[in-house]
XYZ file of C-alpha atoms in Angstrom:
755
model
C 27.359 72.196 -33.752
C 26.722 74.239 -36.645
C 25.616 72.386 -39.380
C 28.539 71.868 -42.223
C 31.308 73.508 -39.792
C 33.918 70.548 -41.467
C 32.381 70.739 -45.194
C 33.584 74.474 -45.295
C 37.491 73.403 -45.041
C 37.081 70.973 -47.677
C 38.550 71.619 -50.703
C 37.096 70.048 -53.762
C 39.270 70.614 -56.482
C 42.198 68.395 -54.304
C 42.947 64.629 -55.350
C 43.001 61.839 -52.838
C 46.256 61.214 -53.158
C 47.548 64.818 -52.094
C 44.547 64.283 -49.174
C 46.829 61.183 -47.769
C 49.829 62.824 -48.166
C 49.399 65.905 -46.124
C 47.137 64.121 -43.631
C 51.008 62.137 -43.153
C 52.785 64.982 -42.748
C 50.479 66.281 -40.733
C 51.237 63.162 -38.618
C 55.076 63.155 -38.286
C 54.553 66.778 -36.996
C 52.509 66.012 -34.131
C 54.315 63.110 -33.256
C 57.607 65.899 -32.913
C 55.800 67.239 -29.564
C 55.328 63.608 -28.258
C 59.040 62.725 -28.936
C 60.739 65.892 -27.875
C 58.448 67.344 -25.303
C 58.311 70.785 -26.801
C 55.493 72.173 -25.274
C 56.402 75.756 -26.150
C 56.235 74.807 -30.689
C 53.956 76.505 -32.389
C 51.187 74.411 -33.695
C 51.757 73.790 -37.474
C 48.923 75.554 -39.277
C 46.980 72.532 -41.481
C 47.011 73.776 -45.302
C 45.780 70.405 -46.579
C 42.628 70.190 -44.417
C 42.484 66.826 -42.507
C 38.549 67.350 -42.054
C 38.476 66.310 -45.860
C 39.260 62.080 -44.339
C 36.694 63.159 -41.092
C 39.537 63.474 -38.343
C 37.430 65.878 -36.503
C 34.873 64.678 -33.550
C 32.796 67.634 -31.552
C 33.730 66.734 -27.619
C 30.110 65.445 -26.047
C 28.658 64.144 -23.557
C 29.511 60.513 -23.045
C 29.266 57.905 -20.294
C 32.770 56.709 -19.963
C 34.403 54.544 -17.395
C 35.118 50.996 -16.780
C 31.696 49.111 -17.813
C 31.805 45.426 -16.519
C 28.625 43.717 -18.557
C 26.988 41.041 -17.679
C 23.846 38.742 -19.772
C 21.214 38.530 -17.664
C 17.915 36.312 -18.131
C 14.738 37.003 -17.022
C 12.845 34.327 -15.034
C 10.087 33.424 -12.619
C 10.858 32.806 -9.338
C 11.481 29.229 -8.053
C 9.737 26.927 -5.285
C 11.451 23.623 -5.341
C 10.016 20.391 -4.329
C 12.815 17.990 -2.510
C 14.236 15.859 -0.145
C 15.564 16.572 2.688
C 17.124 13.071 3.154
C 17.551 10.015 0.838
C 14.645 8.700 -0.472
C 12.879 6.446 -2.223
C 9.616 8.016 -4.339
C 6.383 5.786 -4.627
C 4.883 7.797 -6.940
C 5.204 11.339 -8.655
C 1.364 13.354 -9.316
C 2.215 15.702 -11.644
C 4.360 16.982 -14.706
C 6.002 19.259 -16.471
C 3.903 21.764 -17.051
C 1.331 21.359 -15.016
C -0.214 24.433 -12.905
C -0.445 23.146 -9.236
C -1.809 25.103 -6.312
C -0.059 25.555 -3.268
C -0.211 22.419 -0.968
C -0.871 20.046 -3.390
C 0.089 16.779 -3.602
C 3.020 16.544 -6.232
C 4.614 13.106 -4.865
C 5.317 10.401 -2.495
C 7.980 8.489 -1.063
C 7.546 4.622 -0.988
C 6.487 4.493 3.307
C 9.420 1.074 3.785
C 7.240 -1.213 5.583
C 4.811 2.063 8.031
C 1.637 1.571 6.140
C 2.097 -2.065 7.418
C 3.084 -0.376 10.897
C -0.614 1.220 10.783
C -2.573 -1.704 9.282
C -2.180 -3.759 12.057
C -2.042 -1.834 14.817
C -5.446 -0.327 13.421
C -6.348 -4.349 12.905
C -5.154 -4.006 16.797
C -7.156 -1.392 18.296
C -10.280 -2.906 16.228
C -9.921 -6.042 18.085
C -9.678 -3.725 21.104
C -13.085 -2.306 20.577
C -14.775 -5.573 19.705
C -12.997 -6.713 22.798
C -14.369 -3.949 24.715
C -17.642 -3.473 22.976
C -18.084 -7.626 24.376
C -16.789 -6.731 28.223
C -19.024 -3.948 28.384
C -21.829 -6.274 27.617
C -21.037 -8.704 29.581
C -20.820 -6.774 32.258
C -23.882 -5.088 32.137
C -25.114 -8.090 31.653
C -23.920 -9.685 35.080
C -24.506 -6.303 36.508
C -28.653 -7.036 35.592
C -28.460 -10.794 36.999
C -27.331 -9.786 39.473
C -29.275 -6.942 39.850
C -32.459 -9.814 39.587
C -30.368 -11.645 42.934
C -30.048 -8.699 44.492
C -34.282 -8.568 44.197
C -34.434 -11.795 45.542
C -32.439 -11.698 48.540
C -35.174 -8.248 49.545
C -37.476 -10.670 48.617
C -36.319 -12.851 51.670
C -35.069 -10.119 53.933
C -32.139 -11.673 53.974
C -29.725 -8.051 55.031
C -26.458 -10.434 55.072
C -27.777 -11.292 51.485
C -28.554 -8.247 50.575
C -25.239 -6.207 51.368
C -23.243 -9.374 49.624
C -24.965 -9.056 46.605
C -24.516 -5.295 46.471
C -21.036 -5.486 46.953
C -21.119 -8.207 44.535
C -22.533 -5.544 42.162
C -20.244 -2.847 43.203
C -17.294 -5.492 42.523
C -18.495 -5.642 39.067
C -19.393 -2.301 38.083
C -15.779 -1.682 39.804
C -14.510 -3.811 37.648
C -15.758 -2.817 33.980
C -14.592 0.693 34.910
C -11.486 -1.208 35.790
C -11.138 -3.703 32.323
C -12.700 -0.944 29.996
C -10.260 1.750 31.293
C -7.260 -0.939 30.308
C -8.817 -1.418 27.012
C -8.721 2.510 26.093
C -5.146 3.345 27.369
C -4.504 0.337 25.475
C -6.122 1.847 22.253
C -5.138 5.077 22.929
C -1.193 4.142 22.915
C -1.826 2.720 19.452
C -3.638 5.342 18.303
C -0.744 7.469 19.811
C 1.559 5.017 18.048
C -0.359 5.167 14.556
C 0.031 9.456 15.273
C 3.490 9.041 15.586
C 4.260 6.898 12.047
C 1.876 9.455 10.232
C 3.819 11.867 11.435
C 6.723 10.088 10.078
C 5.303 9.432 6.750
C 4.424 13.524 6.683
C 7.809 13.545 6.014
C 7.126 11.099 2.866
C 4.646 13.358 1.282
C 5.811 16.257 -0.745
C 3.559 19.119 -1.076
C 3.570 22.295 -3.372
C 5.133 24.897 -1.240
C 3.784 27.505 -4.074
C 1.306 27.863 -6.282
C 2.832 28.315 -10.076
C 3.539 26.196 -13.007
C 6.142 23.388 -12.878
C 9.118 23.613 -15.060
C 11.392 20.708 -13.476
C 10.496 17.195 -12.974
C 13.102 14.669 -12.137
C 14.295 11.867 -14.911
C 12.768 9.003 -12.757
C 13.486 6.847 -15.577
C 17.095 4.861 -14.717
C 15.860 4.908 -10.660
C 13.180 6.255 -8.271
C 15.609 7.561 -5.419
C 16.554 10.460 -4.798
C 19.197 12.497 -2.886
C 19.727 14.831 0.378
C 18.587 18.119 -1.153
C 17.987 17.128 -4.708
C 14.326 18.637 -6.646
C 11.617 16.424 -6.922
C 10.006 19.531 -8.460
C 10.532 22.863 -9.425
C 7.181 25.105 -9.559
C 7.994 28.665 -10.783
C 5.957 31.664 -10.248
C 5.171 33.174 -13.281
C 3.872 36.535 -11.796
C 7.292 37.136 -10.021
C 10.002 37.802 -11.961
C 13.638 38.605 -11.859
C 17.041 38.933 -13.572
C 19.214 36.154 -13.376
C 23.057 35.869 -15.175
C 25.209 32.868 -14.898
C 27.847 35.420 -15.555
C 28.655 35.555 -11.706
C 27.294 34.147 -8.304
C 26.988 35.247 -5.115
C 30.122 34.010 -3.430
C 31.868 35.429 -6.710
C 29.813 38.757 -6.752
C 31.973 42.428 -6.976
C 30.247 44.487 -7.355
C 27.763 44.959 -4.216
C 29.341 48.635 -3.919
C 29.594 50.190 -7.349
C 27.726 53.116 -7.517
C 26.331 52.364 -10.938
C 24.298 49.170 -11.643
C 21.404 49.686 -14.337
C 19.651 47.472 -17.798
C 17.824 48.580 -20.897
C 14.542 47.443 -20.148
C 11.744 48.893 -22.766
C 13.356 51.136 -23.755
C 14.083 53.166 -21.315
C 17.206 53.220 -18.614
C 16.262 51.101 -15.477
C 18.511 50.534 -12.332
C 19.207 47.580 -11.127
C 19.489 46.034 -7.570
C 20.588 42.863 -6.085
C 18.131 39.727 -4.722
C 18.955 40.664 -0.909
C 19.761 37.633 1.040
C 19.180 36.694 5.063
C 22.155 36.960 7.210
C 20.994 33.297 8.052
C 21.170 32.402 4.010
C 24.340 33.741 2.990
C 26.205 32.582 6.420
C 24.584 28.459 4.926
C 25.808 29.495 1.729
C 29.126 30.132 2.489
C 29.423 26.901 4.690
C 28.120 24.641 1.939
C 30.147 26.643 -0.540
C 27.100 26.523 -2.753
C 26.112 30.009 -3.995
C 23.062 30.885 -6.850
C 23.377 32.845 -9.974
C 23.038 36.651 -8.785
C 19.545 37.938 -9.278
C 18.015 41.569 -9.995
C 15.184 42.978 -9.612
C 14.472 46.024 -11.588
C 11.715 48.219 -9.245
C 9.490 49.668 -11.376
C 9.752 48.247 -14.907
C 7.599 45.638 -16.470
C 9.852 42.482 -17.079
C 9.098 39.769 -19.571
C 9.424 36.102 -18.689
C 12.201 34.526 -21.591
C 13.832 37.846 -22.254
C 17.573 38.461 -22.237
C 19.144 41.689 -20.436
C 22.416 42.887 -21.019
C 23.859 44.538 -16.924
C 25.861 47.206 -17.153
C 27.937 47.666 -13.643
C 30.163 51.308 -13.079
C 32.185 51.548 -10.127
C 31.744 55.073 -10.730
C 29.056 57.324 -10.775
C 27.206 56.737 -14.629
C 26.497 59.731 -15.780
C 27.275 61.093 -18.922
C 30.154 63.657 -19.006
C 32.770 66.134 -21.380
C 34.801 63.386 -23.374
C 37.392 63.322 -26.081
C 38.150 60.554 -27.927
C 41.814 58.871 -26.202
C 42.785 59.136 -29.936
C 42.804 62.824 -29.517
C 44.735 62.741 -26.115
C 48.523 63.148 -26.578
C 50.277 63.374 -23.456
C 53.757 65.221 -22.810
C 55.911 66.477 -19.303
C 52.827 65.142 -17.169
C 50.102 67.229 -19.388
C 47.245 66.016 -21.320
C 47.018 68.290 -24.121
C 44.843 68.214 -27.781
C 44.305 70.125 -31.083
C 41.174 72.217 -31.440
C 39.569 73.739 -34.497
C 40.351 76.770 -34.918
C 39.612 79.902 -37.463
C 40.519 79.132 -41.158
C 42.613 76.151 -41.356
C 44.263 76.049 -37.918
C 44.519 74.093 -35.006
C 45.065 74.996 -31.461
C 47.027 72.859 -29.213
C 45.041 73.040 -25.323
C 45.363 72.182 -22.022
C 43.503 69.615 -20.558
C 42.893 68.206 -17.017
C 41.400 64.662 -17.585
C 39.232 61.969 -15.436
C 38.247 58.420 -16.171
C 39.439 56.711 -18.850
C 37.847 53.131 -20.769
C 39.570 51.627 -24.134
C 37.904 54.441 -26.567
C 37.271 57.928 -24.749
C 38.270 59.770 -21.713
C 36.483 62.072 -19.624
C 37.948 65.830 -19.216
C 37.068 67.658 -16.210
C 38.239 71.512 -17.646
C 40.112 73.004 -20.934
C 37.523 71.935 -23.494
C 33.716 73.358 -24.251
C 30.969 70.941 -25.603
C 30.546 71.026 -29.016
C 34.119 71.894 -29.815
C 35.708 70.293 -33.063
C 39.291 68.352 -31.857
C 41.615 66.380 -33.851
C 41.660 62.684 -33.354
C 44.532 60.587 -35.096
C 42.849 58.456 -37.900
C 43.855 55.170 -39.629
C 40.928 54.353 -41.580
C 39.410 55.481 -44.598
C 36.116 57.428 -45.142
C 34.043 55.740 -47.093
C 33.237 57.879 -50.223
C 30.483 56.104 -51.654
C 27.490 55.250 -49.082
C 23.801 54.585 -47.646
C 23.498 55.689 -44.519
C 20.728 54.163 -41.810
C 18.948 55.104 -38.591
C 20.306 53.912 -35.494
C 16.721 52.854 -34.091
C 14.950 50.667 -31.155
C 14.786 47.122 -31.931
C 14.824 43.783 -30.899
C 17.975 42.133 -31.410
C 17.527 38.444 -31.711
C 19.821 35.198 -32.618
C 18.302 32.256 -33.916
C 19.305 28.644 -33.318
C 17.963 25.267 -34.417
C 17.395 21.689 -33.303
C 16.461 18.772 -35.665
C 15.792 16.259 -32.543
C 12.161 16.637 -31.079
C 10.542 13.856 -29.800
C 6.878 13.263 -28.259
C 7.330 13.992 -24.354
C 5.650 11.948 -21.641
C 6.099 14.214 -18.784
C 3.933 12.051 -15.904
C 5.465 8.506 -14.474
C 4.226 5.110 -13.436
C 6.492 3.224 -11.017
C 7.524 -0.705 -11.151
C 8.957 -2.195 -8.492
C 9.003 -5.994 -7.117
C 5.986 -6.960 -4.437
C 8.485 -9.973 -3.754
C 12.628 -11.245 -3.745
C 13.141 -13.909 -6.050
C 13.438 -14.200 -10.208
C 13.743 -11.856 -12.495
C 11.457 -12.283 -15.731
C 11.194 -9.877 -18.546
C 8.170 -9.515 -20.310
C 8.549 -6.526 -22.230
C 11.470 -4.641 -24.344
C 12.297 -1.212 -24.115
C 9.981 1.108 -26.562
C 6.051 1.632 -26.486
C 3.732 -0.186 -23.752
C -0.201 0.091 -24.655
C -2.614 -0.650 -21.110
C -2.827 -4.243 -19.876
C 1.088 -4.909 -21.526
C 2.884 -7.547 -19.087
C 5.791 -6.136 -18.561
C 7.919 -8.706 -16.429
C 7.453 -11.166 -13.560
C 9.328 -12.778 -10.569
C 9.643 -15.890 -9.424
C 9.473 -15.671 -6.021
C 11.666 -17.072 -3.401
C 9.068 -17.665 -0.829
C 9.243 -21.747 -0.138
C 6.339 -23.671 -0.432
C 6.440 -24.980 3.031
C 6.275 -20.877 4.254
C 2.583 -20.969 2.058
C 1.807 -24.275 3.261
C 2.310 -23.017 7.489
C -0.380 -19.753 6.565
C -2.838 -22.498 4.918
C -2.557 -24.936 8.276
C -2.584 -21.416 10.515
C -6.182 -20.872 8.303
C -7.560 -24.840 8.897
C -6.860 -24.482 12.564
C -8.741 -21.180 12.574
C -11.687 -22.624 10.319
C -11.665 -25.285 12.719
C -11.541 -23.540 15.613
C -14.481 -21.330 14.412
C -16.489 -24.234 13.587
C -16.094 -26.060 17.371
C -16.866 -23.107 18.805
C -19.786 -22.271 16.741
C -21.667 -25.565 17.207
C -20.962 -24.881 20.782
C -22.470 -21.903 20.887
C -25.479 -23.425 19.127
C -26.089 -26.001 21.389
C -25.609 -23.965 24.657
C -28.543 -21.556 23.109
C -31.065 -24.003 22.515
C -30.491 -25.336 26.300
C -30.977 -22.073 27.483
C -33.965 -20.935 24.914
C -35.977 -23.929 25.930
C -34.872 -23.724 30.357
C -36.151 -19.512 29.065
C -39.453 -21.318 27.335
C -40.378 -23.663 30.035
C -39.644 -21.731 32.668
C -42.651 -20.145 35.013
C -43.020 -16.644 35.072
C -43.407 -16.911 38.816
C -45.211 -13.930 40.894
C -42.891 -13.295 43.870
C -46.774 -13.833 45.764
C -46.781 -17.131 44.198
C -43.223 -18.845 45.385
C -43.863 -19.903 48.913
C -42.033 -20.011 51.913
C -39.378 -22.478 50.755
C -35.977 -20.178 51.096
C -34.576 -22.739 48.460
C -37.181 -22.512 46.333
C -37.536 -19.301 45.708
C -34.109 -18.379 45.020
C -34.490 -21.252 42.849
C -37.774 -20.096 41.112
C -37.530 -16.234 41.252
C -36.641 -14.923 38.227
C -35.923 -16.983 37.041
C -36.040 -16.647 33.680
C -34.808 -13.488 33.707
C -31.575 -14.619 34.969
C -31.283 -16.999 32.374
C -31.865 -14.338 29.521
C -29.074 -12.684 31.026
C -27.428 -16.134 30.660
C -28.188 -16.433 26.681
C -27.117 -12.628 26.394
C -23.710 -13.319 27.578
C -23.244 -16.351 25.606
C -24.293 -14.269 22.906
C -21.998 -11.574 23.232
C -19.302 -13.898 24.117
C -20.679 -15.640 19.967
C -20.555 -12.167 18.195
C -16.888 -11.557 19.896
C -15.140 -14.754 18.130
C -17.197 -14.828 15.631
C -15.779 -10.936 14.521
C -12.430 -11.789 15.414
C -12.447 -14.806 13.743
C -13.667 -13.218 10.244
C -11.131 -10.209 11.026
C -7.621 -12.939 11.568
C -8.803 -14.798 8.866
C -8.576 -12.210 6.481
C -5.237 -10.768 7.774
C -3.888 -14.292 6.929
C -5.181 -14.785 3.580
C -3.877 -11.103 2.565
C -0.710 -12.294 4.254
C -0.875 -15.615 1.976
C -2.185 -14.334 -1.130
C 1.264 -11.525 -0.789
C 3.779 -14.397 -0.142
C 2.047 -16.058 -3.058
C 2.683 -13.657 -5.524
C 5.513 -14.888 -7.823
C 5.303 -18.605 -6.872
C 5.293 -21.002 -9.866
C 1.710 -23.034 -10.277
C 1.852 -26.375 -11.255
C 2.865 -25.024 -15.563
C 5.807 -23.484 -13.870
C 4.005 -20.436 -14.736
C 4.731 -17.547 -12.472
C 1.476 -15.653 -10.406
C 3.065 -12.842 -9.878
C 2.937 -10.580 -13.557
C 2.948 -6.757 -13.474
C 1.092 -4.959 -16.183
C 1.319 -1.318 -17.932
C -1.373 0.448 -16.452
C -1.840 3.432 -19.361
C -0.376 3.960 -22.735
C 3.354 4.751 -22.483
C 7.231 4.102 -23.090
C 9.594 2.174 -21.560
C 12.730 2.890 -21.837
C 15.232 1.551 -19.362
C 14.901 -2.199 -18.344
C 16.982 -2.329 -14.140
C 17.108 -5.946 -14.698
C 18.887 -8.637 -16.822
C 16.666 -11.772 -17.328
C 17.262 -14.702 -14.850
C 18.488 -12.020 -12.387
C 18.021 -11.739 -8.495
C 15.159 -8.917 -7.501
C 15.079 -8.145 -4.060
C 11.823 -7.314 -2.821
C 10.209 -3.391 -3.187
C 13.436 -2.602 -5.442
C 13.119 -0.602 -8.431
C 12.785 -2.397 -12.308
C 11.562 0.154 -14.758
C 9.600 3.080 -15.271
C 6.860 3.502 -17.673
C 6.897 6.920 -19.320
C 3.380 8.310 -20.096
C 2.442 11.401 -22.093
C -1.024 11.559 -19.096
C -4.061 13.021 -20.402
C -4.763 15.417 -23.454
C -4.950 18.809 -22.706
C -6.268 19.539 -26.559
C -1.719 20.623 -27.020
C 1.122 18.466 -27.971
C 3.561 18.595 -25.726
C 7.547 17.335 -27.340
C 11.052 17.825 -25.708
C 13.595 19.134 -27.528
C 16.666 17.703 -27.393
C 20.209 19.883 -28.864
C 22.387 17.668 -31.008
C 25.276 16.884 -29.536
C 27.369 18.458 -32.624
C 25.549 21.546 -32.331
C 27.882 24.703 -31.719
C 27.581 26.310 -28.957
C 24.343 24.808 -27.985
C 21.734 26.606 -26.407
C 18.671 25.940 -24.492
C 15.355 27.788 -25.317
C 14.220 29.891 -22.399
C 11.057 29.030 -20.311
C 8.101 31.516 -21.648
C 9.758 31.959 -24.936
C 8.283 31.050 -28.220
C 9.117 28.499 -30.457
C 8.696 27.603 -33.742
C 8.348 24.372 -35.366
C 9.064 24.002 -39.406
C 8.518 21.414 -42.115
C 9.213 22.166 -45.262
C 6.495 24.694 -46.081
C 4.403 24.260 -42.318
C 5.353 25.812 -39.771
C 3.342 25.249 -36.042
C 4.627 27.704 -32.528
C 4.693 26.819 -29.493
C 5.920 27.833 -25.627
C 8.837 26.453 -24.001
C 7.754 25.682 -20.236
C 10.395 23.563 -19.197
C 14.415 22.732 -19.084
C 16.746 20.369 -18.577
C 18.377 20.289 -15.103
C 21.902 21.822 -14.211
C 23.888 19.915 -10.835
C 25.874 23.343 -10.830
C 23.111 25.239 -10.376
C 22.089 26.248 -6.953
C 18.814 27.690 -5.432
C 18.925 29.668 -2.010
C 16.045 29.707 0.022
C 14.598 29.532 3.232
C 11.493 27.222 4.391
C 10.485 27.336 7.691
C 12.339 29.379 9.011
C 15.432 27.181 8.280
C 17.779 28.209 5.003
C 18.686 25.586 2.288
C 20.401 25.130 -1.286
C 18.490 22.767 -3.421
C 19.282 21.893 -7.284
C 17.939 20.398 -10.168
C 20.343 17.048 -11.473
C 20.296 16.798 -15.235
C 18.233 14.535 -16.995
C 19.340 10.696 -18.031
C 19.751 10.931 -21.433
C 23.318 11.774 -22.931
C 22.467 15.413 -24.153
C 22.710 18.445 -21.268
C 20.717 20.617 -23.680
C 16.834 19.790 -23.232
C 13.853 21.436 -22.558
C 9.825 21.134 -23.065
C 7.875 22.892 -25.634
C 4.191 22.994 -25.868
C 2.665 23.184 -28.995
C -0.330 25.924 -29.902
C -2.333 23.014 -31.609
C -2.267 19.443 -31.517
C 0.201 17.611 -33.690
C 0.751 13.753 -34.701
C 3.802 11.748 -34.825
C 3.450 12.191 -38.553
C 3.815 15.635 -38.471
C 7.449 16.570 -36.171
C 8.838 13.780 -38.385
C 12.268 15.569 -39.923
C 11.035 19.131 -38.310
C 13.263 21.271 -37.520
C 12.420 23.468 -33.802
C 14.250 27.211 -34.457
C 13.713 29.342 -31.569
C 15.395 32.497 -29.865
C 18.750 31.780 -28.214
C 19.282 35.827 -27.343
C 16.228 37.824 -27.605
C 16.843 41.825 -25.960
C 13.954 43.725 -26.210
C 14.099 47.203 -27.412
C 17.792 48.547 -27.799
C 19.672 50.519 -30.193
C 19.722 48.157 -33.403
C 21.840 49.911 -36.680
C 22.766 47.428 -39.654
C 25.329 44.706 -39.494
C 27.198 46.382 -42.554
C 27.435 50.512 -40.774
C 29.874 48.115 -38.112
C 33.675 48.562 -38.546
C 36.598 46.732 -36.748
C 40.629 47.523 -36.505
C 42.858 46.429 -33.966
C 43.782 48.241 -30.934
C 47.810 48.852 -31.881
C 48.487 48.280 -27.752
C 46.451 45.671 -26.712
C 46.096 43.567 -30.792
C 42.397 43.795 -29.833
C 39.465 44.902 -31.676
C 37.600 47.477 -31.877
C 34.544 48.561 -32.800
C 33.375 51.737 -34.932
C 30.873 53.658 -36.859
C 30.841 56.335 -39.543
C 28.517 59.228 -37.699
C 26.956 61.727 -39.770
C 27.085 64.706 -37.515
C 25.161 67.738 -38.424
C 26.468 66.522 -42.020
C 30.565 65.424 -41.347
C 31.607 62.499 -41.335
C 32.784 61.328 -37.937
C 34.057 57.923 -36.424
C 32.642 57.088 -33.124
C 33.818 53.776 -31.244
C 30.972 51.958 -30.424
C 30.447 48.731 -27.770
C 28.981 45.580 -29.411
C 26.753 43.150 -28.418
C 27.965 39.905 -29.039
C 29.587 41.398 -32.794
C 30.946 38.074 -34.183
C 27.031 36.254 -34.662
C 26.114 36.316 -38.069
C 23.200 38.719 -37.492
C 21.363 41.163 -40.232
C 21.335 44.183 -37.063
C 24.351 44.569 -34.525
C 23.050 45.486 -30.980
C 24.897 49.099 -29.818
C 25.590 48.886 -25.896
C 27.435 52.243 -25.958
C 27.905 55.092 -27.975
C 25.144 55.647 -29.966
C 21.566 56.679 -29.679
C 18.495 56.388 -31.330
C 18.162 58.449 -34.166
C 21.978 59.016 -35.111
C 22.493 58.903 -38.385
C 25.453 55.984 -39.532
C 27.811 54.769 -42.847
C 26.384 51.613 -44.337
């Protein structure tokens, strides 16, 4: 359009009231065409230039159609660590903000006695191995002694005796083979049992399925129980980003077949595509009626975590096409027409063929050319005195703040009752230091049960003492016999058969008897030590919580690290079952040189939002400020994650923290702070952060109410080749109290607007 094409129709001598009067007459004249259907009437000459109130708009290419917009956010791909069945956790090894590698142990579950089963089996295997050693050694010594006896028969040249001893040796060898095989088979069966239990225990060890940052840990302050398909932790991969929207989910998505899906990322229009789930995953989600938020990829675009992105959807092709404002169109006798600015002070009626329309503009398929000036109905007064601004590319942000900031305790230490009995409170909620007595449980185990174990131990001691005396007595006799025995050469024995059998190899045969006696003693001594240790451990375990002579409980739990007790399960004198959950101590964990804080939105905050993971936050206190990064968020039981693990689809969710406020997030400050530093501070963060988008000053945005829908419409006064033109625009969150407005549609960077 040529510069000043509207300006030459202006008459500077006319006063403002005359211009308004003529404009009213023109509107009345135009109305006559729509009311009577007289399409052949002459178009009235516009004696008074309507251009004085900017009533003409150039025909231009625009993106027109019904556009649906969703608000998205760039997030990291999540990898849940979850339980497949109701599980009681023994410990959680990581905290929010930690970096973990694939395969790292995240948490372990209570074994419910399985460890005791394994220990018992291992003790049985150790006993069998001692028995095996004894059996083999005694059998070998027996075979050696039989060998000497066979040599005696050989010396006597007694064929029958030789055959008898040979058979006895073979029988002993076969017995040894059989007895060892029986023991080995029993050991193998017990090892198999241990393997089966350990395989079951494998389900009780939860490892990281992927490397990344921990952005969620279940709140364990009031329980150590995890429900089926509930996330223990969530690991986020900061190198795998996508766009997610809460406006719709996989089960309520209607834009799969739309031709146009796009977003503006880093100042460029980028096509987006839906994240593809497998047929098995989709079927599983439908069967469970649980659906994850819609997720989108932006191939070729560089995404920034925590940044907001507006997503656009059109059923038609979104390529810009020639369009006029809906306020320029008139419909009569089945035809649409407009008034085109002609030469001089005349308007020319033009029949047009129209296409798709939205609330502001309609596509013109024929009848107009780009750049032609078309009359539009305008009730707004054109600014007379104004400043200008240029629509530019910039960052749009809405901020929010919270005054509730606490030190974060991202790690947990669980305390359970080792025995059943009566609860005694030794520590209130609040801070705890290492070594503080937390609670005790007075055991309900009877003294008679303990006395029975003591009797068993005393019996073992008595039997061992007696057996040891017998061993020493028999050992002394054998050693005496061996020392007093003559080492007789066969040639010196003589010819008497009985004498030969009595004296030949006498010392050697007695040494075999001594070896057998020693093997039996070694086995009995080792068995005694093992069984006594088992009984003593059982006694110590049962003794926990029993009262001493002064009425004090022997069983007390102590704090293992500095931390905070925020919840206690039992009141004083309440009955406690063995292994039941009592309390959790929240721990700050190892010092990292930074301060981890937990920000909690006040319940009175209007429309509270969470800071986005990966986004920057600022902590302010008078003239001081510190920056940090959001690295974790509260859970949301209505938000589901759909994925496949070992070929099977799963849906999990993260339950919210037990505190009453849902909007909570973890932050890590760039510098280490003290509790004094954060007193009376205010945390500020971006509740909306959109990068590289079209911005104008807020004062440039104007509002009118549609007469048809009674809805607000937004427009700007735009300088078009020196002329003022009314331009309708789509505005992101127009009611936000911001100094700039984000224009979704209707303006391009470089356009000049009035403010």
